[in-house]
Amino acid sequence: MTCVFCGIPMQKRVLENEHAFAFFDLYPVQKGHLLIVPKQHRETYFDATEQEIMAIHDLLHKGKQLIEESYQPDGFNIGVNVGEYGGQTVMHLHVHLIPRYKGDIDDPRGGIRKAIPNLVPYP
Ligand code: AMP
Ligand code: ZN
């Protein structure tokens, strides 16, 4: 089976190091939404080697800089969906780096906590 992220063309890779690369999400949830992936096909975050996690970490920092230069966001969300029931739709590990903007939603409190319904009320 072919993997869409293994097939991301070189010219779309906006950042790269030895073990990872980054590209802009084709269906961004906010402008500047970046995805960071290992070069080797790994299904989930927990399948990556430590070296790959460090390479992704490096590109998270470089991606933050790149997004700040281009879009001047007011905050960020960093997220990884793991497995079908964690919401993962592309089965090649990717870390979402999502810039956030003042006013992009009415009440930003809670951030990624809002991806999942509350188990108990949050004061
Ligand atoms: P997830 O739901 O965490 O697996 O996220 C998959 C992400 O990949 C979504 O944010 C999609 O918008 C994005 N996506 C899917 N296909 C492509 C593609 N060909 N190029 C760039 N991003 C993609
Ligand atoms: Zn792949």
PDB file of C-alpha atoms and ligand atoms in Angstrom:
ATOM      1  CA  MET A   1       0.000   0.000   0.000  1.00  0.00           C
ATOM      2  CA  THR A   2       1.355   3.448  -0.874  1.00  0.00           C
ATOM      3  CA  CYS A   3       1.677   6.057   1.863  1.00  0.00           C
ATOM      4  CA  VAL A   4       0.762   9.663   1.120  1.00  0.00           C
ATOM      5  CA  PHE A   5       3.383  11.071   3.513  1.00  0.00           C
ATOM      6  CA  CYS A   6       6.169   8.823   2.175  1.00  0.00           C
ATOM      7  CA  GLY A   7       5.253  10.329  -1.198  1.00  0.00           C
ATOM      8  CA  ILE A   8       5.406  14.035  -0.244  1.00  0.00           C
ATOM      9  CA  PRO A   9       7.560  15.513  -3.045  1.00  0.00           C
ATOM     10  CA  MET A  10      10.924  17.143  -2.230  1.00  0.00           C
ATOM     11  CA  GLN A  11       9.719  20.609  -3.292  1.00  0.00           C
ATOM     12  CA  LYS A  12       6.959  20.532  -0.660  1.00  0.00           C
ATOM     13  CA  ARG A  13       9.391  19.735   2.172  1.00  0.00           C
ATOM     14  CA  VAL A  14       9.899  23.145   3.750  1.00  0.00           C
ATOM     15  CA  LEU A  15      12.226  21.902   6.521  1.00  0.00           C
ATOM     16  CA  GLU A  16      14.445  18.865   6.732  1.00  0.00           C
ATOM     17  CA  ASN A  17      17.138  17.258   8.852  1.00  0.00           C
ATOM     18  CA  GLU A  18      18.706  13.786   8.858  1.00  0.00           C
ATOM     19  CA  HIS A  19      15.665  11.856  10.077  1.00  0.00           C
ATOM     20  CA  ALA A  20      12.611  14.073   9.595  1.00  0.00           C
ATOM     21  CA  PHE A  21      10.990  16.650   7.340  1.00  0.00           C
ATOM     22  CA  ALA A  22       8.109  19.119   7.519  1.00  0.00           C
ATOM     23  CA  PHE A  23       5.443  20.274   5.072  1.00  0.00           C
ATOM     24  CA  PHE A  24       2.300  22.385   5.188  1.00  0.00           C
ATOM     25  CA  ASP A  25      -0.968  20.557   5.812  1.00  0.00           C
ATOM     26  CA  LEU A  26      -3.087  20.364   2.653  1.00  0.00           C
ATOM     27  CA  TYR A  27      -6.282  20.993   4.666  1.00  0.00           C
ATOM     28  CA  PRO A  28      -5.020  23.397   7.374  1.00  0.00           C
ATOM     29  CA  VAL A  29      -7.102  24.081  10.468  1.00  0.00           C
ATOM     30  CA  GLN A  30      -5.332  27.450  10.742  1.00  0.00           C
ATOM     31  CA  LYS A  31      -3.024  29.271   8.353  1.00  0.00           C
ATOM     32  CA  GLY A  32       0.532  27.944   8.713  1.00  0.00           C
ATOM     33  CA  HIS A  33      -0.528  24.461   9.953  1.00  0.00           C
ATOM     34  CA  LEU A  34       2.637  22.357   9.638  1.00  0.00           C
ATOM     35  CA  LEU A  35       3.132  18.587   9.790  1.00  0.00           C
ATOM     36  CA  ILE A  36       6.417  17.025  10.891  1.00  0.00           C
ATOM     37  CA  VAL A  37       7.154  13.399  10.001  1.00  0.00           C
ATOM     38  CA  PRO A  38      10.014  10.916  10.217  1.00  0.00           C
ATOM     39  CA  LYS A  39      11.648  10.075   6.872  1.00  0.00           C
ATOM     40  CA  GLN A  40      11.252   6.378   7.622  1.00  0.00           C
ATOM     41  CA  HIS A  41       7.685   5.137   7.576  1.00  0.00           C
ATOM     42  CA  ARG A  42       6.586   4.646  11.213  1.00  0.00           C
ATOM     43  CA  GLU A  43       2.940   4.072  11.927  1.00  0.00           C
ATOM     44  CA  THR A  44       2.557   5.895  15.229  1.00  0.00           C
ATOM     45  CA  TYR A  45       4.475   8.158  17.599  1.00  0.00           C
ATOM     46  CA  PHE A  46       5.326   5.157  19.743  1.00  0.00           C
ATOM     47  CA  ASP A  47       6.967   3.326  16.832  1.00  0.00           C
ATOM     48  CA  ALA A  48       9.584   6.043  16.285  1.00  0.00           C
ATOM     49  CA  THR A  49      13.187   5.706  17.445  1.00  0.00           C
ATOM     50  CA  GLU A  50      14.611   8.149  19.953  1.00  0.00           C
ATOM     51  CA  GLN A  51      16.738   9.648  17.173  1.00  0.00           C
ATOM     52  CA  GLU A  52      13.609  10.275  15.117  1.00  0.00           C
ATOM     53  CA  ILE A  53      11.824  11.879  18.059  1.00  0.00           C
ATOM     54  CA  MET A  54      14.829  14.183  18.549  1.00  0.00           C
ATOM     55  CA  ALA A  55      14.799  15.033  14.831  1.00  0.00           C
ATOM     56  CA  ILE A  56      11.073  15.839  15.025  1.00  0.00           C
ATOM     57  CA  HIS A  57      11.724  17.936  18.143  1.00  0.00           C
ATOM     58  CA  ASP A  58      14.381  19.903  16.236  1.00  0.00           C
ATOM     59  CA  LEU A  59      11.928  20.602  13.396  1.00  0.00           C
ATOM     60  CA  LEU A  60       9.239  21.645  15.868  1.00  0.00           C
ATOM     61  CA  HIS A  61      11.538  24.477  16.949  1.00  0.00           C
ATOM     62  CA  LYS A  62      12.528  25.345  13.366  1.00  0.00           C
ATOM     63  CA  GLY A  63       8.880  25.118  12.312  1.00  0.00           C
ATOM     64  CA  LYS A  64       7.881  27.506  15.104  1.00  0.00           C
ATOM     65  CA  GLN A  65      10.442  30.014  13.772  1.00  0.00           C
ATOM     66  CA  LEU A  66       9.269  29.570  10.184  1.00  0.00           C
ATOM     67  CA  ILE A  67       5.608  30.051  11.119  1.00  0.00           C
ATOM     68  CA  GLU A  68       6.407  33.089  13.275  1.00  0.00           C
ATOM     69  CA  GLU A  69       8.274  34.735  10.402  1.00  0.00           C
ATOM     70  CA  SER A  70       5.456  34.102   7.907  1.00  0.00           C
ATOM     71  CA  TYR A  71       2.269  34.397   9.982  1.00  0.00           C
ATOM     72  CA  GLN A  72       2.975  36.067  13.362  1.00  0.00           C
ATOM     73  CA  PRO A  73       0.683  33.780  15.408  1.00  0.00           C
ATOM     74  CA  ASP A  74      -0.312  34.448  19.009  1.00  0.00           C
ATOM     75  CA  GLY A  75       0.008  30.848  20.241  1.00  0.00           C
ATOM     76  CA  PHE A  76       0.464  27.254  19.143  1.00  0.00           C
ATOM     77  CA  ASN A  77      -0.989  23.788  19.596  1.00  0.00           C
ATOM     78  CA  ILE A  78       1.253  20.750  19.223  1.00  0.00           C
ATOM     79  CA  GLY A  79      -0.564  17.465  18.770  1.00  0.00           C
ATOM     80  CA  VAL A  80      -0.224  13.865  17.758  1.00  0.00           C
ATOM     81  CA  ASN A  81      -3.149  11.567  17.045  1.00  0.00           C
ATOM     82  CA  VAL A  82      -2.283   7.955  17.795  1.00  0.00           C
ATOM     83  CA  GLY A  83      -4.292   5.157  16.180  1.00  0.00           C
ATOM     84  CA  GLU A  84      -7.722   5.111  14.592  1.00  0.00           C
ATOM     85  CA  TYR A  85      -9.485   5.757  17.902  1.00  0.00           C
ATOM     86  CA  GLY A  86      -7.056   8.530  18.752  1.00  0.00           C
ATOM     87  CA  GLY A  87      -8.226  10.224  15.556  1.00  0.00           C
ATOM     88  CA  GLN A  88      -5.286   9.320  13.302  1.00  0.00           C
ATOM     89  CA  THR A  89      -6.287   9.199   9.634  1.00  0.00           C
ATOM     90  CA  VAL A  90      -2.876   8.996   7.939  1.00  0.00           C
ATOM     91  CA  MET A  91      -0.967   6.037   9.324  1.00  0.00           C
ATOM     92  CA  HIS A  92       2.475   7.607   9.041  1.00  0.00           C
ATOM     93  CA  LEU A  93       3.478   9.324  12.284  1.00  0.00           C
ATOM     94  CA  HIS A  94       3.019  13.087  12.077  1.00  0.00           C
ATOM     95  CA  VAL A  95       3.174  15.854  14.648  1.00  0.00           C
ATOM     96  CA  HIS A  96       0.783  18.742  14.032  1.00  0.00           C
ATOM     97  CA  LEU A  97       2.239  22.188  14.729  1.00  0.00           C
ATOM     98  CA  ILE A  98      -0.769  24.484  14.611  1.00  0.00           C
ATOM     99  CA  PRO A  99      -0.427  28.241  14.965  1.00  0.00           C
ATOM    100  CA  ARG A 100      -3.231  29.964  16.840  1.00  0.00           C
ATOM    101  CA  TYR A 101      -4.474  33.503  16.467  1.00  0.00           C
ATOM    102  CA  LYS A 102      -6.167  35.914  18.846  1.00  0.00           C
ATOM    103  CA  GLY A 103      -9.902  35.667  18.103  1.00  0.00           C
ATOM    104  CA  ASP A 104      -9.692  32.487  15.965  1.00  0.00           C
ATOM    105  CA  ILE A 105     -12.277  30.982  18.344  1.00  0.00           C
ATOM    106  CA  ASP A 106     -14.434  32.707  20.958  1.00  0.00           C
ATOM    107  CA  ASP A 107     -12.901  31.070  24.041  1.00  0.00           C
ATOM    108  CA  PRO A 108      -9.427  29.571  23.514  1.00  0.00           C
ATOM    109  CA  ARG A 109      -9.110  28.291  27.102  1.00  0.00           C
ATOM    110  CA  GLY A 110      -8.477  24.560  27.174  1.00  0.00           C
ATOM    111  CA  GLY A 111      -6.844  24.321  23.721  1.00  0.00           C
ATOM    112  CA  ILE A 112      -6.450  20.689  22.688  1.00  0.00           C
ATOM    113  CA  ARG A 113      -8.381  19.591  25.772  1.00  0.00           C
ATOM    114  CA  LYS A 114     -11.433  20.561  23.749  1.00  0.00           C
ATOM    115  CA  ALA A 115     -10.729  17.792  21.235  1.00  0.00           C
ATOM    116  CA  ILE A 116     -12.227  15.387  23.763  1.00  0.00           C
ATOM    117  CA  PRO A 117     -15.466  15.836  25.741  1.00  0.00           C
ATOM    118  CA  ASN A 118     -14.850  16.599  29.423  1.00  0.00           C
ATOM    119  CA  LEU A 119     -15.014  13.668  31.828  1.00  0.00           C
ATOM    120  CA  VAL A 120     -15.433  16.040  34.755  1.00  0.00           C
ATOM    121  CA  PRO A 121     -16.291  19.770  34.709  1.00  0.00           C
ATOM    122  CA  TYR A 122     -13.264  22.085  34.462  1.00  0.00           C
ATOM    123  CA  PRO A 123     -13.576  25.199  36.660  1.00  0.00           C
TER     124      PRO A 123
HETATM  125  P1  AMP B   1      -4.467  12.978  11.365  1.00  0.00           P
HETATM  126  O1  AMP B   1      -5.952  13.101  11.356  1.00  0.00           O
HETATM  127  O2  AMP B   1      -3.819  13.359  12.657  1.00  0.00           O
HETATM  128  O3  AMP B   1      -4.014  11.633  10.852  1.00  0.00           O
HETATM  129  O4  AMP B   1      -3.963  14.087  10.360  1.00  0.00           O
HETATM  130  C1  AMP B   1      -3.758  13.875   8.999  1.00  0.00           C
HETATM  131  C2  AMP B   1      -3.468  15.244   8.439  1.00  0.00           C
HETATM  132  O5  AMP B   1      -2.916  15.090   7.139  1.00  0.00           O
HETATM  133  C3  AMP B   1      -4.717  16.118   8.283  1.00  0.00           C
HETATM  134  O6  AMP B   1      -4.505  17.349   8.992  1.00  0.00           O
HETATM  135  C4  AMP B   1      -4.821  16.323   6.787  1.00  0.00           C
HETATM  136  O7  AMP B   1      -5.299  17.593   6.472  1.00  0.00           O
HETATM  137  C5  AMP B   1      -3.394  16.106   6.321  1.00  0.00           C
HETATM  138  N1  AMP B   1      -3.204  15.616   4.965  1.00  0.00           N
HETATM  139  C6  AMP B   1      -3.842  14.592   4.372  1.00  0.00           C
HETATM  140  N2  AMP B   1      -3.351  14.391   3.127  1.00  0.00           N
HETATM  141  C7  AMP B   1      -2.361  15.304   2.946  1.00  0.00           C
HETATM  142  C8  AMP B   1      -1.459  15.618   1.880  1.00  0.00           C
HETATM  143  N3  AMP B   1      -1.455  14.943   0.733  1.00  0.00           N
HETATM  144  N4  AMP B   1      -0.576  16.624   2.046  1.00  0.00           N
HETATM  145  C9  AMP B   1      -0.551  17.329   3.203  1.00  0.00           C
HETATM  146  N5  AMP B   1      -1.366  17.078   4.246  1.00  0.00           N
HETATM  147  C10 AMP B   1      -2.263  16.096   4.124  1.00  0.00           C
HETATM  148 ZN    ZN B   2       4.768   6.568   5.074  1.00  0.00          ZN
END
